[in-house]
PDB file of C-alpha atoms in Angstrom:
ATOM      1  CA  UNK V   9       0.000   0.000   0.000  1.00  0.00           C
ATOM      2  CA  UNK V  10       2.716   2.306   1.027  1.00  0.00           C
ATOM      3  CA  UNK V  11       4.357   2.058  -2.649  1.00  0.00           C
ATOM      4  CA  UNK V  12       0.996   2.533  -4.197  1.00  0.00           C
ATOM      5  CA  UNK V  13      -0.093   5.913  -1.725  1.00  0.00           C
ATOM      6  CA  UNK V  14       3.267   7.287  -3.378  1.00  0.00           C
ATOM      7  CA  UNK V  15       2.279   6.661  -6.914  1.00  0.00           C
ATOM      8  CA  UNK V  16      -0.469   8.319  -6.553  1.00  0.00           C
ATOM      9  CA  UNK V  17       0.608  11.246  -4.342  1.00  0.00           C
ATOM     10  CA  UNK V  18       3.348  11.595  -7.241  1.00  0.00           C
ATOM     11  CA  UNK V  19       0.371  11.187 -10.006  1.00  0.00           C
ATOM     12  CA  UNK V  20      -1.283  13.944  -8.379  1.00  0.00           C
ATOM     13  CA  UNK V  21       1.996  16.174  -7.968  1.00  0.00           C
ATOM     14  CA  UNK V  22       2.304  15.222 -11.743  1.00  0.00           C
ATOM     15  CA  UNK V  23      -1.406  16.773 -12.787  1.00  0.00           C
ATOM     16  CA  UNK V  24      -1.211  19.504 -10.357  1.00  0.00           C
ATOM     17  CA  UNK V  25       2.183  20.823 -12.318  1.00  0.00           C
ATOM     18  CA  UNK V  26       0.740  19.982 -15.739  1.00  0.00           C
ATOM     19  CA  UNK V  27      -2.117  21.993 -14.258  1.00  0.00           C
ATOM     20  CA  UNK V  28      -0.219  25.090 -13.429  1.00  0.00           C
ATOM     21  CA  UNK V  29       1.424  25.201 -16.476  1.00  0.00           C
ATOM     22  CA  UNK V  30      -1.852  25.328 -18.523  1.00  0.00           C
ATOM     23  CA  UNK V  31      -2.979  28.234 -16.586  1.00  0.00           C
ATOM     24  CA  UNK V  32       0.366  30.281 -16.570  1.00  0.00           C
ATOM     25  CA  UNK V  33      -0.168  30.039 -20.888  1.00  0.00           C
ATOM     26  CA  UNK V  34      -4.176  30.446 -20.426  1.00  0.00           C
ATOM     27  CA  UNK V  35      -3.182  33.846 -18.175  1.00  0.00           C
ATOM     28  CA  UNK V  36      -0.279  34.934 -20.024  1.00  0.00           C
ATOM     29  CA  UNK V  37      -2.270  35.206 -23.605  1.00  0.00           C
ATOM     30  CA  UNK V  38      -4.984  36.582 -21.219  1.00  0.00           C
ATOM     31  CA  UNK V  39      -3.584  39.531 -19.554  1.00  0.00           C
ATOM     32  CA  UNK V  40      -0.462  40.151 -21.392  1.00  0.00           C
ATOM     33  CA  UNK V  41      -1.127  42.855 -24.477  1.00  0.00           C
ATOM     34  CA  UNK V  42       1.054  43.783 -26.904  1.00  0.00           C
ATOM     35  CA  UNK V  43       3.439  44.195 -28.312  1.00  0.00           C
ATOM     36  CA  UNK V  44       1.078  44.716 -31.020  1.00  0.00           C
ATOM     37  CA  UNK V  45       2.952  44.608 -34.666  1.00  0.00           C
ATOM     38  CA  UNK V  46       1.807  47.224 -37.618  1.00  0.00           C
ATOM     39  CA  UNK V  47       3.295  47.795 -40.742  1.00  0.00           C
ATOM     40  CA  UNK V  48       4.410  51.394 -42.194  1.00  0.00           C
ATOM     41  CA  UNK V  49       5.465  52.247 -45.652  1.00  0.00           C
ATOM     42  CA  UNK V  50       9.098  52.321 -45.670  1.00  0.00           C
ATOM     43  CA  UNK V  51      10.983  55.740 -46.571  1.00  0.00           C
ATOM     44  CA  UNK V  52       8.388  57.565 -46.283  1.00  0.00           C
ATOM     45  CA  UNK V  53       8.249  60.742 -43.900  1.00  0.00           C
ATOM     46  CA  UNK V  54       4.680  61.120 -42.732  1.00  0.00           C
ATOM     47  CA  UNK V  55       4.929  56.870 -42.029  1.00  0.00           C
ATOM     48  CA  UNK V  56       8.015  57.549 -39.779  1.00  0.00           C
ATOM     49  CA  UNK V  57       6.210  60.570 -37.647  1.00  0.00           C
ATOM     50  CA  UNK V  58       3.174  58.697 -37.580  1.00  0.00           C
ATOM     51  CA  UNK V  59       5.046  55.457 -35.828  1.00  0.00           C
ATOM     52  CA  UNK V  60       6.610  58.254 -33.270  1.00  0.00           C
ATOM     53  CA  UNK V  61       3.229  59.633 -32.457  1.00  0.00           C
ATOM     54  CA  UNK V  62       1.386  56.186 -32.154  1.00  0.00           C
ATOM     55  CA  UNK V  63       3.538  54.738 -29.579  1.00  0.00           C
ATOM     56  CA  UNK V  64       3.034  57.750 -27.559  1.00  0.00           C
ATOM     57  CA  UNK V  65      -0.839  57.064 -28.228  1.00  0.00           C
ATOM     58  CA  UNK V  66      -0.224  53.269 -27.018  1.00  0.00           C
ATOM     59  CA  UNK V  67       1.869  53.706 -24.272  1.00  0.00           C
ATOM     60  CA  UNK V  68      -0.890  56.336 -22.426  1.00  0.00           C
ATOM     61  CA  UNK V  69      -3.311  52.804 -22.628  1.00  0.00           C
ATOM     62  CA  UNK V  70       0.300  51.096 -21.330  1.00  0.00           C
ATOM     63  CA  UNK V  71       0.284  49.022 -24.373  1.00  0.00           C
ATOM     64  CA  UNK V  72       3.710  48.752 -27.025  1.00  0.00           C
ATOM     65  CA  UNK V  73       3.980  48.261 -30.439  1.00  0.00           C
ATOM     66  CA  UNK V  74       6.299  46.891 -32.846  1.00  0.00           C
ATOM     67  CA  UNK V  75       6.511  48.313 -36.689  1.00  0.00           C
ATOM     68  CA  UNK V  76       7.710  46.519 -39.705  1.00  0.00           C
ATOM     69  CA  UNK V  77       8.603  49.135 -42.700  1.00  0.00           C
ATOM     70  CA  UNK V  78       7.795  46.932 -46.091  1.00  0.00           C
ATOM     71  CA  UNK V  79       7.025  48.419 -48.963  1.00  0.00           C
ATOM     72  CA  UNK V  80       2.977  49.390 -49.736  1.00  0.00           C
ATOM     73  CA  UNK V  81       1.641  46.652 -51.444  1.00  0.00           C
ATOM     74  CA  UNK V  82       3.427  44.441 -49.283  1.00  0.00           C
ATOM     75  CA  UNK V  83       2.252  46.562 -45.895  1.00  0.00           C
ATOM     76  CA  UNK V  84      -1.631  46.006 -47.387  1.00  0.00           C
ATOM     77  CA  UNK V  85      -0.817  42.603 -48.010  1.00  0.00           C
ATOM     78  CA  UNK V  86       0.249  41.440 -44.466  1.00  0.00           C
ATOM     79  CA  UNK V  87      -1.953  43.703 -42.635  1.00  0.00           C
ATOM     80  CA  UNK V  88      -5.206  43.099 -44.761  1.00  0.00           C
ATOM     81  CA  UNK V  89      -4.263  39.082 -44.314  1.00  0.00           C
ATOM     82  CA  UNK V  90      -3.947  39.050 -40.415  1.00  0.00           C
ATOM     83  CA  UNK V  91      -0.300  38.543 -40.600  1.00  0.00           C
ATOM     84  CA  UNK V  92      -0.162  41.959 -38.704  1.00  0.00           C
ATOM     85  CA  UNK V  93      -2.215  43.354 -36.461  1.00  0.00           C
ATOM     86  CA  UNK V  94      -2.658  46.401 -39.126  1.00  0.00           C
ATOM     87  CA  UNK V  95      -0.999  49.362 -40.455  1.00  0.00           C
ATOM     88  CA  UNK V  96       0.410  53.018 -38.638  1.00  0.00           C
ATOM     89  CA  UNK V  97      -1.630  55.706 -41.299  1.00  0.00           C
ATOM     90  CA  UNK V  98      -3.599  55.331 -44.405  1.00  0.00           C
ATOM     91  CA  UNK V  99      -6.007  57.568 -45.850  1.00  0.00           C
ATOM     92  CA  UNK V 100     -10.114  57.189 -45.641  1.00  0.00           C
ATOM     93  CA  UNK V 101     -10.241  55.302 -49.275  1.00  0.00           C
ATOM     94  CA  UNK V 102      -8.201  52.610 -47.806  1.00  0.00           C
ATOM     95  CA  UNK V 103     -10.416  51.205 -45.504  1.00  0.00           C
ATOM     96  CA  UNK V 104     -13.200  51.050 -47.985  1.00  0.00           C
ATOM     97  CA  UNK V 105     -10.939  48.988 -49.792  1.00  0.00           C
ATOM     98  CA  UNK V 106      -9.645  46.596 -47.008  1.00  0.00           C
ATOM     99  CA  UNK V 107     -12.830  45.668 -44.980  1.00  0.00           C
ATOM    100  CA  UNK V 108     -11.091  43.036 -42.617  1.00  0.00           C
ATOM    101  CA  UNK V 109      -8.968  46.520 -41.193  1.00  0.00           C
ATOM    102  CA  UNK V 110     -10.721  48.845 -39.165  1.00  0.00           C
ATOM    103  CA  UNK V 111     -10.236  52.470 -39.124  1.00  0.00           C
ATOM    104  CA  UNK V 112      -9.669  54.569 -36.231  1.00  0.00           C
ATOM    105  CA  UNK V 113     -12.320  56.903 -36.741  1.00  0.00           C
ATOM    106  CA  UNK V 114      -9.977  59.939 -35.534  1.00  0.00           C
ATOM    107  CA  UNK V 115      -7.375  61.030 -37.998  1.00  0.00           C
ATOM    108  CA  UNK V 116      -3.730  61.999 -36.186  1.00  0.00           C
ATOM    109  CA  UNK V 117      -1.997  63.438 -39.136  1.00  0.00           C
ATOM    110  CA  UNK V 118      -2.329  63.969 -42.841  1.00  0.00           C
ATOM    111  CA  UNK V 119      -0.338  65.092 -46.052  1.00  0.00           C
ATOM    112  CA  UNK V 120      -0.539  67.031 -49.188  1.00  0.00           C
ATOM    113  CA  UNK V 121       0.126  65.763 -52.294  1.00  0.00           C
ATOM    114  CA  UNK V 122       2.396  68.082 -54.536  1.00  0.00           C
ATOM    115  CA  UNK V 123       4.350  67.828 -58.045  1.00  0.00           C
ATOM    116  CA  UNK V 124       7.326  68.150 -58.081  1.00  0.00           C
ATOM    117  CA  UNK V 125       9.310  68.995 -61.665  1.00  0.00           C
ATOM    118  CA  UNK V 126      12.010  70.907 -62.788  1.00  0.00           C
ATOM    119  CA  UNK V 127      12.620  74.519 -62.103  1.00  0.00           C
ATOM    120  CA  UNK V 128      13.564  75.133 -65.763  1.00  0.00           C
ATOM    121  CA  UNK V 129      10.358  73.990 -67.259  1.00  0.00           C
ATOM    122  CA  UNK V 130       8.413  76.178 -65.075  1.00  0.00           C
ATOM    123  CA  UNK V 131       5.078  74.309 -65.271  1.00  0.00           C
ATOM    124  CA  UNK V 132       1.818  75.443 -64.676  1.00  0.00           C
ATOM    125  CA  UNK V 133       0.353  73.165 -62.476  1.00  0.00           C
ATOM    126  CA  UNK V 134      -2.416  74.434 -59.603  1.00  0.00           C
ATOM    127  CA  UNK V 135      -4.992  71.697 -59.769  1.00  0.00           C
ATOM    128  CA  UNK V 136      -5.324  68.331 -60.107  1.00  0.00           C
ATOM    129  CA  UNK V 137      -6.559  68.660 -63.961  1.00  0.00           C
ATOM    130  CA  UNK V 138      -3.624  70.319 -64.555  1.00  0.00           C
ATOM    131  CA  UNK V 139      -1.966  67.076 -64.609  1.00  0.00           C
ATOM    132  CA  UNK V 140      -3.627  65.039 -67.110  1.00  0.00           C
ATOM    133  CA  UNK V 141      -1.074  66.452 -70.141  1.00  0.00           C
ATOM    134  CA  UNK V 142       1.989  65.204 -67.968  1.00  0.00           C
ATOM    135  CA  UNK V 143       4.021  62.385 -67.826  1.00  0.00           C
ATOM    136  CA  UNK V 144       3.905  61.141 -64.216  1.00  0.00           C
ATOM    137  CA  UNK V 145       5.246  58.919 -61.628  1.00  0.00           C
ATOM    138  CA  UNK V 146       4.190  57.888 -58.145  1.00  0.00           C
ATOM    139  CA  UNK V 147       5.405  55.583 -55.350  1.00  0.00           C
ATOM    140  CA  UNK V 148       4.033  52.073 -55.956  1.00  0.00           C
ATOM    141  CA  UNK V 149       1.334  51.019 -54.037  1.00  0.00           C
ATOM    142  CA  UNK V 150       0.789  54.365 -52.357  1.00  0.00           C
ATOM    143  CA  UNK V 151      -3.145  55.283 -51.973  1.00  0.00           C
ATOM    144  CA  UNK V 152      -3.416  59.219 -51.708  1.00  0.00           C
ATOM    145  CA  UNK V 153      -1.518  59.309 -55.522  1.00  0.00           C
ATOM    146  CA  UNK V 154      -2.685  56.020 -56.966  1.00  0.00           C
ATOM    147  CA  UNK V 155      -6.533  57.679 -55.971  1.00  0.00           C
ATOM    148  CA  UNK V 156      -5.868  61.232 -57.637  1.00  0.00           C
ATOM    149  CA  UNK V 157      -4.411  59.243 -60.819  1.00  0.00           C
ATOM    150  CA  UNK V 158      -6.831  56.999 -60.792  1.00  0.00           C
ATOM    151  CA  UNK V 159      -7.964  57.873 -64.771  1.00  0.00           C
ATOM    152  CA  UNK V 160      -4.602  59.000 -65.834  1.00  0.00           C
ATOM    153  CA  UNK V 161      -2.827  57.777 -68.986  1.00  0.00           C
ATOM    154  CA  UNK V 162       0.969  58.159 -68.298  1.00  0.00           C
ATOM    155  CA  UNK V 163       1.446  56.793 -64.874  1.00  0.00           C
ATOM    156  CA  UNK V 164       4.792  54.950 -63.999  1.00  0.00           C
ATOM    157  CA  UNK V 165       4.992  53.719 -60.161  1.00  0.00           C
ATOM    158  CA  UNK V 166       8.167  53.273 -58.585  1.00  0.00           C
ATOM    159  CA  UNK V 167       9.664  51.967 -55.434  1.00  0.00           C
ATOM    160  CA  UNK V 168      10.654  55.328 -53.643  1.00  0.00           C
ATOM    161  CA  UNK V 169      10.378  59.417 -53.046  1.00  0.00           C
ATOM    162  CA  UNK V 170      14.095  59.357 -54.101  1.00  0.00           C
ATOM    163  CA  UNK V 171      13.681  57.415 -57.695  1.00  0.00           C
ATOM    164  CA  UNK V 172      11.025  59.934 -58.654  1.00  0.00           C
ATOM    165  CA  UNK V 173      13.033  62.873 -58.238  1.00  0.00           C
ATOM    166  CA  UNK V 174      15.596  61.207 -59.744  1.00  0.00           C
ATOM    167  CA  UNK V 175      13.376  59.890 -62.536  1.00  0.00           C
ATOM    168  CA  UNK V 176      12.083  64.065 -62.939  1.00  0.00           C
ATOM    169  CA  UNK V 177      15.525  64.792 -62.706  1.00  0.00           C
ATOM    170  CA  UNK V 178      16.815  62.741 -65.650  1.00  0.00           C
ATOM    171  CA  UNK V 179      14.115  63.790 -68.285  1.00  0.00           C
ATOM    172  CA  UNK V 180      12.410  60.626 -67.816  1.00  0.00           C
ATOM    173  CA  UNK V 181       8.911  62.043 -66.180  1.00  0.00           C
ATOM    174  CA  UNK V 182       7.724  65.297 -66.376  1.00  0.00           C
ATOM    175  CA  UNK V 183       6.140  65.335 -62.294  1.00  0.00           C
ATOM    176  CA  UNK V 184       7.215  63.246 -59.471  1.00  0.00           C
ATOM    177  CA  UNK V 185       3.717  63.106 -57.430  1.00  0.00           C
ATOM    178  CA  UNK V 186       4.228  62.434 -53.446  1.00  0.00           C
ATOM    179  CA  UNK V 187       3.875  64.128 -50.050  1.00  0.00           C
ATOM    180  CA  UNK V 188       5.293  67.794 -49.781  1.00  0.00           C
ATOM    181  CA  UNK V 189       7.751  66.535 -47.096  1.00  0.00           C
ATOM    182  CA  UNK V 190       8.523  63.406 -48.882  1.00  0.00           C
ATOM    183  CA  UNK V 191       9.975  65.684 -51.780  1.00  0.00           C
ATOM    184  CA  UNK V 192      11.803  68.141 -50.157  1.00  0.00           C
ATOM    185  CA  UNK V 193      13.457  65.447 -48.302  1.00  0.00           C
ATOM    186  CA  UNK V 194      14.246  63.696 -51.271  1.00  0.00           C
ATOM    187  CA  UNK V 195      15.174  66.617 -53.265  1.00  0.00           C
ATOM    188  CA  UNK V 196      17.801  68.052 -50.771  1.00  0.00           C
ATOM    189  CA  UNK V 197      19.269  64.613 -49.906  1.00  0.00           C
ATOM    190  CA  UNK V 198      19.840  63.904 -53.653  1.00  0.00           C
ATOM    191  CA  UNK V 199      21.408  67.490 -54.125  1.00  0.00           C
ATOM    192  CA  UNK V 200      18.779  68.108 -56.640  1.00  0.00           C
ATOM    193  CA  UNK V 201      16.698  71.161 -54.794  1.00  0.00           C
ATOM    194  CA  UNK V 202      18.130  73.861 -56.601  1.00  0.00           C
ATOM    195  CA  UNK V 203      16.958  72.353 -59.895  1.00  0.00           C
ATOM    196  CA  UNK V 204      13.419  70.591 -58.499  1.00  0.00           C
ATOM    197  CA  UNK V 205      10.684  73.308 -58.172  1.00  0.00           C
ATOM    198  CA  UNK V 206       7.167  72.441 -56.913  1.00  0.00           C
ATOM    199  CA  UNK V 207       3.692  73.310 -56.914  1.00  0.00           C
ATOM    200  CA  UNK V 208       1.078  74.479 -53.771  1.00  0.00           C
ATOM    201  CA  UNK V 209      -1.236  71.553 -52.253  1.00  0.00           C
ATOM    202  CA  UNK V 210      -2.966  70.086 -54.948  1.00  0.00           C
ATOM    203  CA  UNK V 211      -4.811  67.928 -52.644  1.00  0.00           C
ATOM    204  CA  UNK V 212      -4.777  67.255 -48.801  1.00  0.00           C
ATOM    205  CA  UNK V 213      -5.355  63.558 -47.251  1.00  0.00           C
ATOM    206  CA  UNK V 214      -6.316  63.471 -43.554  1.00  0.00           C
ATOM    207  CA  UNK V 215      -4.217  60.369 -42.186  1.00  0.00           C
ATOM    208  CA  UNK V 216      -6.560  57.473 -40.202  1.00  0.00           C
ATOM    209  CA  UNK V 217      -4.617  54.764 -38.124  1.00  0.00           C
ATOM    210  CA  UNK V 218      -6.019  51.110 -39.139  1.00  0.00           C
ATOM    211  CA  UNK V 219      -6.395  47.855 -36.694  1.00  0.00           C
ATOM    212  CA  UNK V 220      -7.193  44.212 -38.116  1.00  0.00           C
ATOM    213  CA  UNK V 221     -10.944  43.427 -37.311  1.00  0.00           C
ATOM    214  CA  UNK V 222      -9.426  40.486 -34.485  1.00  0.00           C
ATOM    215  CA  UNK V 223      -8.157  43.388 -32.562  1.00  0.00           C
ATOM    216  CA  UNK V 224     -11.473  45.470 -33.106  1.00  0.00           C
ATOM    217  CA  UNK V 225     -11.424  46.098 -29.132  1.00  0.00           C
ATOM    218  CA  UNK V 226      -8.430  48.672 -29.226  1.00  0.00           C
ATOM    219  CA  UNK V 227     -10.142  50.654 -31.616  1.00  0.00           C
ATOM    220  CA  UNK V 228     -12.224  52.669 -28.931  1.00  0.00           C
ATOM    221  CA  UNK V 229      -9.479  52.991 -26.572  1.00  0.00           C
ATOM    222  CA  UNK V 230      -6.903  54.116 -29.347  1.00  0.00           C
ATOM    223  CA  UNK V 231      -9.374  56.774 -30.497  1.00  0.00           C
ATOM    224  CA  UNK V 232     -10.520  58.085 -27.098  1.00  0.00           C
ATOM    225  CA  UNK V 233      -6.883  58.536 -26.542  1.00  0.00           C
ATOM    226  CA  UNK V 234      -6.235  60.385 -30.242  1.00  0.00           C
ATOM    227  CA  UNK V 235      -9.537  63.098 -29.044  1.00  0.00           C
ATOM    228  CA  UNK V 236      -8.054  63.534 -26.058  1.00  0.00           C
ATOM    229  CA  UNK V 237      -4.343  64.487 -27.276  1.00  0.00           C
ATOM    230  CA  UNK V 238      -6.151  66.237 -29.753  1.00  0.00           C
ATOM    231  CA  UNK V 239      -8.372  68.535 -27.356  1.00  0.00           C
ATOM    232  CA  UNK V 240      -5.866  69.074 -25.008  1.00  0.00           C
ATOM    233  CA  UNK V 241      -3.189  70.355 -27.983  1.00  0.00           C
ATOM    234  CA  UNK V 242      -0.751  67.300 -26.738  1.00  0.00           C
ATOM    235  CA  UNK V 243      -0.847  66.018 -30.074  1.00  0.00           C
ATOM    236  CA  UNK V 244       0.362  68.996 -31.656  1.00  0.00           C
ATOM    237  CA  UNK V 245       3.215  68.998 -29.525  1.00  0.00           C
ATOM    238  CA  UNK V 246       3.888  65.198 -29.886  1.00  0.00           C
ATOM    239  CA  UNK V 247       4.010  65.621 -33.999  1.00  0.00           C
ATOM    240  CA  UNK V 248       6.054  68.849 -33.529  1.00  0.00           C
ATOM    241  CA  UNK V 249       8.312  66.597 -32.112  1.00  0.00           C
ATOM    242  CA  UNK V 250       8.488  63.486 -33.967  1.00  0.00           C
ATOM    243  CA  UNK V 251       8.775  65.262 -37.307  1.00  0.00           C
ATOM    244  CA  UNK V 252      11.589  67.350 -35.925  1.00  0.00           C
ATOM    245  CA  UNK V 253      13.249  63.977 -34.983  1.00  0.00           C
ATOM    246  CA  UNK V 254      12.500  62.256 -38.449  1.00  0.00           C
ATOM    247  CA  UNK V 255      14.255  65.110 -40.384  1.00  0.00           C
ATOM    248  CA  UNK V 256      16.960  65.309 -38.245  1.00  0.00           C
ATOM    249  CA  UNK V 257      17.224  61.029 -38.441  1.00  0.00           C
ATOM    250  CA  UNK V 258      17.841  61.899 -42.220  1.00  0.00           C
ATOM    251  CA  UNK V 259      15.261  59.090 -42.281  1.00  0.00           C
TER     252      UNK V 259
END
């Protein structure tokens, strides 16, 4: 008996530790948020202030994140599939287009798109109809230019900011079409500025941040956070900051 009362106190040692274990996983995927993982469209300027300013939005619900720069079509791709838990900034059309991601009804940033061309040609270019006689190129897989060229003929899409000005630069497009920021950037870094002229705000995108429908419960608490920066004028101050930290990152 004595060999058979320590089997079985040992049997229920055995389940009691199997036991524990289950609950320290059951708990852990419980209680333990985050990091959650969004992708961002590499190179881009407005992408790299808007990852600054959401992990200041996340860490005031003391949640992280993680962000994966890929390329766009590659960002929609993984984010639209579940593969991440969404994507930092996109513009309203997107989420039309990508039902399984929801948007955060509260935009935290936005961007103007502008041509860009050479100073010597001195184009005339003020609205978006202007462009239809030109030659253009945009960043692949990018929605705020892919949506105002929608119907246009002469459209070549490229992998960066950097390539279009180049591409402008070279004879081989008459307007690089991007972000303000974006071209400036791009411009100066490539020592082209002096010969790269540009047009006002032919358009302005208000910039929305998008969760995967499985995460659907953080989209509340993210935006309740986003008003409240935004009332309070803390969100001013955070994107003061981040793109003051992008430009001087040389990003």
């Amino acid at each position: 008996m004595g060999n058979l009362d320590k089997f079985a106190n040992h049997k229920e040692w055995g389940i009691r530790q199997i036991a524990l274990v289950f609950c320290f996983l059951f708990c852990s995927s419980v209680f333990a948020e985050g990091p959650y993982k969004y992708a961002a469209i590499e190179h881009l300027f407005e992408q790299k202030v808007g990852v600054v300013v959401l992990t200041s939005v996340y860490k005031k619900l003391g949640l992280s994140i993680e962000v994966n720069p890929l390329p766009a079509k590659r960002a929609q791709l993984e984010a639209s599939n579940g593969m991440l838990d969404g994507e930092v900034m996109r513009i309203w059309s997107y989420g039309e287009q990508n039902p399984q991601l929801v948007r955060v009804p509260t935009p935290y940033y936005s961007l103007n798109t502008t041509a860009f061309y050479l100073s010597e040609r001195a184009l005339a270019i003020s609205t978006l109809s202007d462009l239809e006689r030109y030659k253009l190129v945009v960043v692949r897989g990018v929605k705020h230019t892919a949506d105002v060229t929608a119907n246009h003929k002469y459209v070549e899409q490229l992998s960066s900011t950097d390539k279009l000005i180049s591409f402008v630069h070279r004879g081989r497009a008459d307007v690089a079409l991007t972000n303000k920021v974006d071209g400036l950037v791009a411009s100066k870094r490539l020592k082209l500025n002096e010969h790269i002229a540009y047009s006002a705000p032919l358009a302005v995108f208000p910039l929305y941040h998008y969760i995967h429908e499985r995460e659907r419960h953080l989209v509340a608490k993210v935006d309740e956070v986003i008003q409240a920066m935004l009332r309070s004028g803390e969100l001013a101050q955070v994107i003061e900051q981040a793109e003051q930290q992008v430009l001087n990152s040389g990003y």
